[in-house]
Amino acid sequence: MHLWTLAHRLLGDDKYLELANLAGEESASFEEGAADLCCGAAGQAYAFLNLYKHSGEMKWLHRAEHFANLAARRSMSHIERPDSLYKGELGVALLAHDLKAPDRSSMPLFEREFT
């Protein structure tokens, strides 16, 4: 989703926004896996936040909140590296904080911060 929203922003072609939406729909159907930012529910939530910020569609914010809740529940049960940003609870905690101001959220060390 990050790639397609970036392409849409830079090139202005709506086909990239359509691809971002399709990627979002596909990702929303996958709720299995870990909690982490790298490849888990927290990372999915940040991708949905990116799509929400880009499109303004509330469904993406709701999906981000849903996946953030999944990440929080999973992080309480099993975390590979508790103190790791991408593989531990820190990323999930940052996500919870970012959801308080979703329009200003940014995936840590990956997405440009909005001020």
XYZ file of N, CA and C in Angstrom:
345
model
N 0.813 -1.175 0.000
C 0.000 0.000 0.000
C 0.867 1.253 0.000
N 1.959 1.211 0.768
C 2.864 2.361 0.800
C 3.401 2.670 -0.602
N 3.800 1.645 -1.329
C 4.352 1.835 -2.674
C 3.328 2.476 -3.598
N 2.108 1.970 -3.592
C 1.097 2.463 -4.520
C 0.625 3.872 -4.157
N 0.522 4.187 -2.871
C 0.130 5.560 -2.518
C 1.242 6.537 -2.881
N 2.478 6.122 -2.728
C 3.596 6.980 -3.123
C 3.579 7.219 -4.634
N 3.364 6.163 -5.404
C 3.297 6.300 -6.865
C 2.151 7.232 -7.262
N 1.014 7.092 -6.596
C -0.124 7.970 -6.893
C 0.206 9.423 -6.567
N 0.836 9.642 -5.419
C 1.185 11.002 -5.012
C 2.197 11.624 -5.987
N 3.190 10.853 -6.411
C 4.238 11.395 -7.277
C 3.821 11.515 -8.737
N 3.047 10.527 -9.216
C 2.722 10.487 -10.637
C 1.310 10.962 -10.961
N 0.435 10.969 -9.940
C -0.924 11.464 -10.135
C -1.836 10.567 -10.938
N -1.412 9.375 -11.252
C -2.230 8.450 -12.041
C -3.129 7.651 -11.101
N -4.436 7.694 -11.320
C -5.396 7.021 -10.441
C -5.281 5.502 -10.441
N -4.606 4.933 -11.433
C -4.444 3.478 -11.432
C -3.634 3.038 -10.211
N -2.725 3.908 -9.728
C -1.932 3.560 -8.551
C -2.763 3.604 -7.282
N -3.713 4.508 -7.224
C -4.623 4.544 -6.080
C -5.516 3.304 -6.089
N -5.929 2.896 -7.269
C -6.722 1.663 -7.386
C -5.902 0.458 -6.921
N -4.642 0.398 -7.296
C -3.776 -0.695 -6.843
C -3.588 -0.661 -5.325
N -3.477 0.524 -4.751
C -3.369 0.650 -3.293
C -4.622 0.116 -2.621
N -5.777 0.451 -3.167
C -7.034 -0.049 -2.618
C -7.151 -1.565 -2.744
N -6.743 -2.095 -3.877
C -6.777 -3.549 -4.064
C -5.828 -4.242 -3.090
N -4.652 -3.677 -2.894
C -3.701 -4.237 -1.922
C -4.296 -4.179 -0.517
N -4.983 -3.096 -0.202
C -5.633 -2.972 1.096
C -6.707 -4.016 1.311
N -7.518 -4.233 0.304
C -8.576 -5.251 0.413
C -7.969 -6.637 0.612
N -6.924 -6.924 -0.124
C -6.274 -8.230 0.003
C -5.650 -8.385 1.387
N -4.962 -7.366 1.853
C -4.321 -7.427 3.163
C -5.336 -7.558 4.291
N -6.480 -6.918 4.141
C -7.513 -6.976 5.180
C -8.059 -8.385 5.366
N -7.928 -9.211 4.347
C -8.442 -10.579 4.452
C -7.478 -11.516 5.171
N -6.277 -11.034 5.471
C -5.265 -11.861 6.120
C -5.069 -11.402 7.553
N -5.642 -12.155 8.477
C -5.566 -11.794 9.894
C -4.697 -12.754 10.695
N -4.028 -13.652 10.042
C -3.160 -14.608 10.739
C -1.780 -14.003 10.904
N -1.014 -14.561 11.796
C 0.374 -14.131 11.899
C 0.710 -13.438 13.192
N 1.838 -12.780 13.174
C 2.424 -12.171 14.366
C 1.839 -10.783 14.636
N 2.329 -10.178 15.703
C 1.883 -8.843 16.099
C 2.764 -7.750 15.512
N 3.966 -8.042 15.116
C 5.008 -7.047 14.900
C 4.816 -6.115 13.706
N 5.665 -5.093 13.676
C 5.667 -4.109 12.589
C 6.229 -4.684 11.303
N 7.163 -5.580 11.429
C 7.858 -6.101 10.265
C 6.898 -6.788 9.294
N 6.230 -7.792 9.759
C 5.381 -8.594 8.878
C 4.043 -8.941 9.526
N 3.701 -8.291 10.610
C 2.518 -8.678 11.358
C 1.402 -7.658 11.330
N 0.489 -7.820 12.262
C -0.716 -7.003 12.328
C -0.409 -5.521 12.532
N 0.621 -5.191 13.293
C 0.978 -3.779 13.484
C 1.450 -3.150 12.174
N 2.214 -3.886 11.400
C 2.645 -3.396 10.090
C 1.472 -3.210 9.147
N 0.528 -4.155 9.191
C -0.673 -4.009 8.381
C -1.448 -2.769 8.803
N -1.552 -2.542 10.103
C -2.280 -1.377 10.601
C -1.648 -0.088 10.083
N -0.318 -0.013 10.109
C 0.348 1.179 9.580
C 0.095 1.331 8.080
N 0.033 0.256 7.350
C -0.272 0.345 5.916
C -1.692 0.866 5.706
N -2.630 0.413 6.524
C -3.994 0.930 6.434
C -4.045 2.414 6.814
N -3.253 2.811 7.810
C -3.185 4.229 8.170
C -2.647 5.057 7.005
N -1.653 4.532 6.314
C -1.110 5.217 5.146
C -2.196 5.410 4.091
N -2.959 4.378 3.837
C -4.024 4.455 2.840
C -5.132 5.402 3.299
N -5.427 5.393 4.588
C -6.419 6.333 5.133
C -5.951 7.782 4.927
N -4.698 8.065 5.276
C -4.184 9.424 5.123
C -4.200 9.857 3.661
N -3.936 8.936 2.789
C -3.856 9.266 1.366
C -5.242 9.454 0.744
N -6.190 8.591 1.128
C -7.506 8.616 0.491
C -8.580 9.347 1.297
N -8.394 9.390 2.623
C -9.417 9.979 3.480
C -10.597 9.069 3.756
N -10.539 7.839 3.262
C -11.646 6.897 3.458
C -11.595 6.298 4.859
N -12.695 6.448 5.588
C -12.766 5.987 6.970
C -12.615 4.472 7.103
N -12.978 3.725 6.072
C -12.869 2.264 6.186
C -11.430 1.842 6.459
N -10.459 2.607 5.933
C -9.056 2.256 6.156
C -8.641 2.567 7.588
N -9.166 3.632 8.156
C -8.894 3.934 9.558
C -9.495 2.851 10.449
N -10.707 2.421 10.144
C -11.343 1.356 10.930
C -10.553 0.052 10.834
N -10.040 -0.234 9.659
C -9.216 -1.448 9.516
C -7.907 -1.309 10.276
N -7.330 -0.124 10.266
C -6.106 0.107 11.041
C -6.371 -0.139 12.521
N -7.478 0.357 13.020
C -7.833 0.156 14.428
C -8.046 -1.326 14.731
N -8.708 -2.024 13.821
C -8.948 -3.463 14.008
C -7.621 -4.228 14.085
N -6.715 -3.938 13.154
C -5.438 -4.651 13.143
C -4.541 -4.223 14.303
N -4.681 -3.001 14.760
C -3.950 -2.568 15.950
C -4.427 -3.364 17.169
N -5.717 -3.594 17.259
C -6.250 -4.410 18.358
C -5.742 -5.847 18.271
N -5.698 -6.389 17.058
C -5.125 -7.735 16.879
C -3.671 -7.759 17.340
N -2.913 -6.756 16.952
C -1.496 -6.683 17.329
C -1.344 -6.603 18.844
N -2.177 -5.799 19.478
C -2.087 -5.652 20.938
C -2.385 -6.977 21.633
N -3.405 -7.666 21.184
C -3.731 -8.968 21.796
C -2.615 -9.979 21.567
N -2.067 -10.002 20.390
C -0.997 -10.962 20.089
C 0.295 -10.625 20.817
N 0.569 -9.339 20.999
C 1.818 -8.972 21.660
C 1.794 -9.377 23.122
N 0.629 -9.496 23.697
C 0.527 -9.913 25.094
C 0.786 -11.405 25.243
N 0.581 -12.163 24.172
C 0.740 -13.614 24.280
C 2.119 -14.112 23.860
N 2.699 -13.497 22.816
C 3.999 -13.989 22.364
C 4.713 -12.915 21.548
N 5.874 -12.563 21.981
C 6.724 -11.622 21.243
C 8.115 -12.229 21.181
N 8.653 -12.273 19.963
C 9.993 -12.832 19.746
C 11.072 -12.060 20.484
N 11.093 -10.754 20.283
C 12.122 -9.879 20.869
C 11.415 -8.691 21.514
N 11.077 -8.786 22.788
C 10.234 -7.768 23.436
C 10.702 -6.321 23.286
N 11.996 -6.073 23.261
C 12.496 -4.705 23.199
C 12.810 -4.215 21.793
N 12.481 -4.983 20.800
C 12.750 -4.613 19.417
C 11.637 -3.720 18.869
N 12.030 -2.699 18.094
C 11.043 -1.817 17.478
C 10.182 -2.566 16.467
N 10.816 -3.303 15.571
C 10.059 -3.957 14.507
C 9.556 -5.353 14.874
N 10.216 -6.041 15.770
C 9.813 -7.402 16.124
C 9.257 -7.523 17.539
N 9.105 -6.408 18.227
C 8.683 -6.468 19.624
C 7.505 -5.579 19.944
N 7.348 -5.337 21.239
C 6.206 -4.575 21.740
C 6.334 -3.074 21.490
N 7.539 -2.570 21.262
C 7.716 -1.134 21.051
C 6.938 -0.629 19.833
N 6.987 -1.368 18.756
C 6.255 -0.969 17.559
C 4.753 -0.974 17.769
N 4.265 -1.956 18.505
C 2.836 -2.038 18.804
C 2.430 -0.853 19.691
N 3.291 -0.486 20.639
C 3.012 0.660 21.510
C 2.999 1.969 20.709
N 3.939 2.125 19.780
C 3.950 3.324 18.935
C 2.689 3.409 18.085
N 2.244 2.279 17.599
C 1.013 2.241 16.811
C -0.166 2.722 17.651
N -0.271 2.242 18.880
C -1.363 2.673 19.763
C -1.321 4.189 19.952
N -0.119 4.728 20.104
C 0.032 6.176 20.245
C -0.380 6.894 18.951
N 0.062 6.389 17.808
C -0.251 7.024 16.526
C -1.739 7.006 16.218
N -2.451 6.034 16.716
C -3.889 5.978 16.457
C -4.649 7.100 17.155
N -4.016 7.749 18.110
C -4.658 8.892 18.770
C -4.713 10.109 17.843
N -3.820 10.160 16.874
C -3.788 11.235 15.872
C -3.448 10.617 14.518
N -4.364 9.862 13.937
C -4.047 9.091 12.722
C -3.600 9.930 11.535
N -4.038 11.164 11.454
C -3.628 12.009 10.330
C -2.156 12.388 10.395
N -1.558 12.240 11.565
C -0.144 12.575 11.746
C 0.722 11.339 11.936
N 0.155 10.167 11.774
C 0.887 8.917 12.005
C 1.919 8.678 10.913
N 2.920 7.872 11.254
C 3.910 7.452 10.262
C 4.578 6.176 10.756
N 4.745 5.242 9.861
C 5.404 3.997 10.213
C 6.849 4.306 10.584
N 7.272 3.900 11.778
C 8.619 4.241 12.269
C 9.739 3.823 11.313
N 10.667 4.745 11.102
C 11.866 4.537 10.276
C 11.571 4.162 8.834
N 10.344 4.404 8.397
C 9.987 4.018 7.045
C 9.244 5.141 6.333
N 8.244 5.671 6.995
C 7.383 6.657 6.370
C 7.750 8.057 6.873
N 7.651 9.015 6.022
C 7.935 10.395 6.381
C 6.947 10.886 7.441
N 7.474 11.555 8.450
C 6.622 12.086 9.518
C 5.878 13.319 9.017
N 4.629 13.411 9.445
C 3.802 14.573 9.100
C 3.757 15.482 10.313
N 3.967 16.748 10.101
C 3.912 17.702 11.215
C 2.888 18.767 10.966
